[in-house]
Tab-separated table of C-alpha atoms in Angstrom:
chain	number	residue	atom	x	y	z
A	1	MET	CA	7.167	46.955	-50.066
A	2	VAL	CA	5.803	43.664	-51.437
A	3	ILE	CA	7.171	41.251	-48.807
A	4	HIS	CA	8.907	42.024	-45.520
A	5	ILE	CA	9.734	39.065	-43.276
A	6	GLN	CA	11.796	39.360	-40.094
A	7	ASN	CA	13.035	36.453	-37.958
A	8	LEU	CA	10.118	34.297	-39.054
A	9	GLY	CA	9.655	31.016	-37.207
A	10	LYS	CA	7.077	28.261	-37.607
A	11	ILE	CA	6.937	24.977	-35.682
A	12	PHE	CA	4.600	22.085	-36.400
A	13	ARG	CA	3.665	19.821	-33.503
A	14	VAL	CA	3.185	16.139	-34.279
A	15	GLY	CA	2.299	14.286	-31.108
A	16	PHE	CA	5.029	15.137	-28.626
A	17	LYS	CA	7.469	16.139	-31.355
A	18	LYS	CA	8.185	19.685	-32.491
A	19	ILE	CA	9.216	19.981	-36.128
A	20	PRO	CA	10.644	23.378	-37.163
A	21	ALA	CA	9.502	24.390	-40.653
A	22	LEU	CA	10.979	27.914	-40.654
A	23	GLN	CA	13.769	29.271	-38.456
A	24	ASN	CA	14.700	32.959	-38.204
A	25	ALA	CA	13.863	33.498	-41.874
A	26	ASN	CA	14.427	37.022	-43.217
A	27	LEU	CA	13.344	38.231	-46.638
A	28	ILE	CA	12.594	41.581	-48.285
A	29	VAL	CA	11.079	41.911	-51.765
A	30	SER	CA	10.739	45.614	-52.454
A	31	ALA	CA	9.441	45.766	-56.048
A	32	SER	CA	7.524	43.753	-58.618
A	33	GLY	CA	9.348	40.837	-60.186
A	34	ILE	CA	9.442	37.062	-60.468
A	35	VAL	CA	10.947	35.619	-57.308
A	36	GLY	CA	12.080	32.008	-57.486
A	37	ILE	CA	12.418	30.144	-54.181
A	38	LEU	CA	14.798	27.226	-54.594
A	39	GLY	CA	15.140	24.503	-52.010
A	40	PRO	CA	15.173	20.738	-51.443
A	41	LYS	CA	12.201	18.766	-50.162
A	42	ASP	CA	11.045	19.769	-46.653
A	43	SER	CA	13.041	23.014	-46.730
A	44	GLY	CA	10.004	25.131	-45.750
A	45	LYS	CA	9.011	26.410	-49.200
A	46	THR	CA	5.326	25.442	-48.998
A	47	THR	CA	4.989	26.693	-45.423
A	48	LEU	CA	6.467	30.051	-46.426
A	49	LEU	CA	4.052	30.432	-49.354
A	50	ARG	CA	1.041	29.558	-47.182
A	51	ILE	CA	2.090	32.168	-44.621
A	52	LEU	CA	2.508	34.786	-47.369
A	53	ALA	CA	-0.957	33.875	-48.691
A	54	GLY	CA	-2.515	34.451	-45.256
A	55	LEU	CA	-3.526	30.794	-44.956
A	56	THR	CA	-1.177	29.704	-42.159
A	57	GLY	CA	-0.100	31.469	-38.990
A	58	TRP	CA	3.426	31.669	-37.608
A	59	ASP	CA	4.987	31.397	-34.149
A	60	THR	CA	7.739	34.015	-34.022
A	61	GLY	CA	8.850	37.051	-36.004
A	62	SER	CA	6.811	39.360	-38.218
A	63	VAL	CA	5.324	39.233	-41.722
A	64	GLN	CA	4.123	42.083	-43.907
A	65	VAL	CA	2.629	41.382	-47.321
A	66	LEU	CA	1.758	44.316	-49.575
A	67	GLY	CA	2.135	46.576	-46.543
A	68	SER	CA	-0.385	44.682	-44.413
A	69	GLU	CA	-0.100	42.317	-41.440
A	70	ASP	CA	-3.797	41.368	-41.551
A	71	PRO	CA	-4.272	37.910	-43.185
A	72	ARG	CA	-7.814	38.817	-44.297
A	73	ASP	CA	-6.536	41.857	-46.165
A	74	VAL	CA	-3.647	39.856	-47.605
A	75	ARG	CA	-5.980	37.170	-48.971
A	76	ARG	CA	-7.936	39.786	-50.934
A	77	HIS	CA	-4.823	40.869	-52.834
A	78	THR	CA	-3.020	37.564	-53.375
A	79	GLY	CA	-3.576	34.487	-55.512
A	80	PHE	CA	-2.333	31.084	-54.385
A	81	LEU	CA	-1.720	27.789	-56.196
A	82	PRO	CA	-0.912	24.836	-53.888
A	83	GLU	CA	1.425	22.091	-55.043
A	84	ASN	CA	-1.473	19.642	-55.446
A	85	PRO	CA	-4.588	21.711	-56.180
A	86	SER	CA	-8.047	20.161	-55.955
A	87	PHE	CA	-11.136	21.183	-57.897
A	88	LEU	CA	-14.798	20.213	-58.207
A	89	ALA	CA	-14.026	17.341	-60.543
A	90	ASN	CA	-17.399	17.237	-62.324
A	91	PHE	CA	-17.238	20.953	-63.184
A	92	SER	CA	-15.748	22.184	-66.424
A	93	PRO	CA	-12.913	24.744	-66.224
A	94	GLU	CA	-15.289	27.447	-67.470
A	95	ARG	CA	-18.009	26.611	-64.935
A	96	PHE	CA	-15.535	26.332	-62.063
A	97	LEU	CA	-13.942	29.690	-62.886
A	98	ARG	CA	-17.313	31.430	-63.024
A	99	PHE	CA	-18.180	29.819	-59.681
A	100	CYS	CA	-14.935	31.081	-58.084
A	101	LEU	CA	-15.276	34.574	-59.533
A	102	LYS	CA	-18.529	35.103	-57.613
A	103	LEU	CA	-16.219	35.673	-54.641
A	104	TYR	CA	-15.205	38.975	-56.258
A	105	PRO	CA	-18.438	40.935	-56.779
A	106	GLY	CA	-18.030	43.889	-59.078
A	107	GLU	CA	-14.935	42.371	-60.697
A	108	GLU	CA	-16.516	39.325	-62.353
A	109	ILE	CA	-16.551	40.671	-65.921
A	110	THR	CA	-12.945	41.899	-65.868
A	111	ALA	CA	-11.793	38.733	-64.107
A	112	TRP	CA	-13.537	36.525	-66.661
A	113	GLU	CA	-11.931	38.422	-69.549
A	114	THR	CA	-8.542	37.867	-67.890
A	115	SER	CA	-9.332	34.162	-67.491
A	116	GLU	CA	-10.374	33.809	-71.147
A	117	GLN	CA	-7.118	35.391	-72.280
A	118	ALA	CA	-5.121	33.090	-70.006
A	119	LEU	CA	-6.986	29.998	-71.225
A	120	ALA	CA	-6.067	30.960	-74.799
A	121	SER	CA	-2.449	31.767	-73.905
A	122	LEU	CA	-2.008	28.355	-72.259
A	123	GLY	CA	-3.718	26.452	-75.063
A	124	LEU	CA	-6.683	25.364	-72.928
A	125	THR	CA	-9.516	26.956	-74.918
A	126	GLY	CA	-10.377	23.586	-76.458
A	127	VAL	CA	-10.919	21.910	-73.070
A	128	ARG	CA	-12.761	24.740	-71.304
A	129	LYS	CA	-16.087	22.828	-71.393
A	130	GLN	CA	-14.710	19.379	-70.547
A	131	ARG	CA	-14.894	17.954	-67.048
A	132	ILE	CA	-11.847	18.878	-64.989
A	133	ASN	CA	-11.262	15.239	-64.029
A	134	SER	CA	-10.798	14.426	-67.739
A	135	LEU	CA	-7.872	16.852	-68.099
A	136	SER	CA	-4.257	15.730	-67.962
A	137	ALA	CA	-2.187	16.482	-64.861
A	138	GLY	CA	-0.368	19.255	-66.726
A	139	GLU	CA	-3.611	20.840	-67.922
A	140	ARG	CA	-5.020	20.784	-64.379
A	141	ARG	CA	-1.890	22.483	-63.079
A	142	LEU	CA	-2.160	25.210	-65.733
A	143	PHE	CA	-5.839	25.634	-64.946
A	144	GLY	CA	-4.885	26.090	-61.282
A	145	VAL	CA	-2.607	28.981	-62.257
A	146	ILE	CA	-5.461	30.607	-64.208
A	147	GLN	CA	-7.778	30.277	-61.206
A	148	ALA	CA	-5.145	31.825	-58.891
A	149	MET	CA	-4.585	34.849	-61.149
A	150	ALA	CA	-8.166	35.366	-62.394
A	151	HIS	CA	-8.877	38.280	-60.022
A	152	ARG	CA	-5.585	39.915	-61.037
A	153	PRO	CA	-3.902	39.838	-57.602
A	154	ASP	CA	-0.921	42.062	-56.922
A	155	LEU	CA	0.955	39.047	-55.549
A	156	LEU	CA	0.731	35.626	-57.199
A	157	LEU	CA	2.059	32.694	-55.124
A	158	LEU	CA	2.686	29.429	-56.984
A	159	ASP	CA	3.916	26.212	-55.360
A	160	ASP	CA	6.083	24.314	-57.881
A	161	PRO	CA	3.998	25.378	-60.921
A	162	LEU	CA	6.446	24.119	-63.590
A	163	ARG	CA	6.765	20.576	-62.233
A	164	GLY	CA	5.663	17.864	-64.644
A	165	LEU	CA	4.785	20.134	-67.568
A	166	ASP	CA	5.672	19.161	-71.120
A	167	ALA	CA	7.856	21.506	-73.154
A	168	ASP	CA	4.939	23.331	-74.831
A	169	HIS	CA	2.958	23.889	-71.621
A	170	ARG	CA	6.120	24.950	-69.814
A	171	ARG	CA	6.954	27.585	-72.441
A	172	ARG	CA	3.390	28.888	-72.486
A	173	LEU	CA	3.272	29.211	-68.689
A	174	ILE	CA	6.625	31.000	-68.522
A	175	ASP	CA	5.489	33.471	-71.194
A	176	LEU	CA	2.219	34.082	-69.292
A	177	LEU	CA	4.006	34.734	-65.978
A	178	VAL	CA	6.541	37.069	-67.586
A	179	ALA	CA	3.715	39.041	-69.230
A	180	TYR	CA	1.858	39.196	-65.904
A	181	GLN	CA	4.931	40.525	-64.089
A	182	ARG	CA	5.382	43.224	-66.738
A	183	GLN	CA	1.999	44.606	-65.680
A	184	GLY	CA	3.565	45.587	-62.356
A	185	LYS	CA	2.610	42.391	-60.530
A	186	THR	CA	4.803	40.168	-58.377
A	187	VAL	CA	5.074	36.412	-58.880
A	188	VAL	CA	6.646	34.176	-56.233
A	189	PHE	CA	7.125	30.510	-57.119
A	190	THR	CA	8.895	27.549	-55.575
A	191	THR	CA	10.974	24.898	-57.286
A	192	ARG	CA	13.654	22.284	-56.745
A	193	CYS	CA	15.023	22.818	-60.265
A	194	LEU	CA	17.914	25.189	-61.000
A	195	GLN	CA	16.812	25.502	-64.629
A	196	ASP	CA	13.501	27.071	-63.535
A	197	ILE	CA	15.387	29.713	-61.549
A	198	GLU	CA	17.783	30.650	-64.346
A	199	GLU	CA	15.076	30.683	-67.003
A	200	ILE	CA	12.426	32.912	-65.447
A	201	SER	CA	13.456	34.539	-62.154
A	202	THR	CA	14.352	38.192	-61.629
A	203	GLU	CA	15.246	37.378	-58.008
A	204	VAL	CA	16.399	34.122	-56.455
A	205	VAL	CA	15.970	32.919	-52.878
A	206	VAL	CA	17.574	29.716	-51.579
A	207	LEU	CA	15.704	28.163	-48.662
A	208	ASN	CA	17.216	25.235	-46.756
A	209	LYS	CA	16.227	23.760	-43.404
A	210	GLY	CA	13.777	26.597	-42.897
A	211	GLU	CA	16.398	29.332	-43.299
A	212	VAL	CA	16.913	31.849	-46.103
A	213	ARG	CA	20.485	30.980	-47.087
A	214	PHE	CA	20.765	33.259	-50.122
A	215	HIS	CA	18.837	36.123	-51.768
A	216	GLU	CA	19.961	38.171	-54.750
A	217	LYS	CA	18.644	39.822	-57.905
A	218	MET	CA	19.463	37.735	-60.954
A	219	ASN	CA	20.860	40.630	-63.011
A	220	LEU	CA	23.405	41.396	-60.274
A	221	LEU	CA	24.231	37.733	-59.885
A	222	GLN	CA	24.773	37.345	-63.619
A	223	THR	CA	27.247	40.231	-63.827
A	224	GLN	CA	29.309	38.673	-61.036
A	225	CYS	CA	29.418	35.210	-62.546
A	226	ALA	CA	31.729	33.613	-65.019
A	227	TYR	CA	30.933	30.993	-67.644
A	228	THR	CA	32.485	27.649	-68.386
A	229	ILE	CA	32.600	26.931	-72.109
A	230	GLU	CA	33.255	23.557	-73.654
A	231	ALA	CA	34.483	23.792	-77.225
A	232	GLU	CA	36.355	21.914	-79.898
A	233	ALA	CA	38.583	22.935	-82.783
A	234	GLY	CA	39.782	20.292	-85.172
A	235	ASN	CA	40.444	17.144	-83.136
A	236	LYS	CA	40.973	19.043	-79.888
A	237	ARG	CA	38.340	19.437	-77.190
A	238	PHE	CA	38.803	21.768	-74.228
A	239	SER	CA	37.023	24.012	-71.694
A	240	PHE	CA	37.790	27.506	-70.432
A	241	ARG	CA	36.241	30.368	-68.436
A	242	PRO	CA	36.226	33.803	-70.112
A	243	GLY	CA	35.521	35.578	-66.807
A	244	ASN	CA	32.526	37.894	-67.286
A	245	GLN	CA	29.751	38.579	-69.769
A	246	LYS	CA	31.742	41.022	-71.942
A	247	LYS	CA	34.622	38.585	-72.183
A	248	LEU	CA	32.106	35.846	-72.938
A	249	TRP	CA	30.737	37.643	-75.995
A	250	ASP	CA	34.265	38.565	-77.117
A	251	THR	CA	35.253	34.918	-76.794
A	252	LEU	CA	32.261	33.744	-78.793
A	253	ASP	CA	33.003	36.285	-81.544
A	254	GLU	CA	36.599	35.124	-81.643
A	255	ALA	CA	35.476	31.522	-81.720
A	256	ARG	CA	33.501	32.116	-84.908
A	257	ILE	CA	36.570	33.632	-86.556
A	258	LYS	CA	38.755	30.699	-85.552
A	259	ASP	CA	36.095	28.168	-86.582
A	260	MET	CA	35.833	26.885	-83.036
A	261	ARG	CA	32.652	24.930	-82.270
A	262	ILE	CA	30.944	25.645	-78.962
A	263	ILE	CA	29.645	22.393	-77.464
A	264	ALA	CA	28.198	23.607	-74.169
A	265	MET	CA	28.109	26.706	-71.996
A	266	ARG	CA	27.379	26.675	-68.253
A	267	SER	CA	26.974	29.682	-66.004
A	268	SER	CA	28.637	29.599	-62.612
A	269	ILE	CA	25.300	30.836	-61.231
A	270	SER	CA	24.427	27.165	-61.001
A	271	HIS	CA	27.563	26.462	-58.967
A	272	ILE	CA	26.759	29.308	-56.555
A	273	LEU	CA	23.155	28.243	-56.041
A	274	GLU	CA	24.055	24.573	-55.720
A	275	ASN	CA	26.428	25.486	-52.911
A	276	TYR	CA	23.627	27.071	-50.866
A	277	TYR	CA	21.066	24.491	-51.970
A	278	GLU	CA	23.174	21.587	-50.740
A	279	LYS	CA	24.756	23.346	-47.760
A	280	GLN	CA	24.191	21.446	-44.521
A	281	ASP	CA	24.808	22.419	-40.919
């Protein structure tokens, strides 16, 4: 069991006010995968990640991460990237990584080899000796991911890692995370963007007002969903829904025969997730 959360509650106290961040949240992630947590601002995503990373306590309910309830044990086997990471600005990426890896005696050589490979995969080899404060915002975010995964944690927790990346950096990071998950690891990331969920996730969680409103594996969700296709033939433009994936491919094959041009295709996954994302009490 990777993650087992039952009736989780967390309240922040600001002066005399009590602000609930999580309310009776329940979540089970039983196997390795890439779990995307979708939710609007202030939905509890960051608080949930910090609890999973063993960095923040909770008020009610129970949390097990990688079979343990001990935050100290959890921290040894997880990697965490906050939404706005901070570094020793005058250090270079290489120097900062070597500094951080001293926290893992006996694993420094393997961890550094992993970091070198990740730097190359993300196109950061050329800036490894520059000062961190000279890097672009996107490069610093990618470097934060490398730091979080350098010790090869079983659970990698990333707070909005794809935000603000250009197309090349985004593609490189997605490829790196997919390759990492294929090694039997689990990646949990947060986002406010539906495209991120559809592009990379093997499981999707919708969090709103501190509650888990929806949780499903993407492959099961995809088989249940229909597609809306916009097409044109001659001077006519129209849209239709073929129903399921098999009918979709049959429709596309037929379209080629009839010289129909497909303009756009939209999965109803987006409609389902938007419903939970925007749902209000």
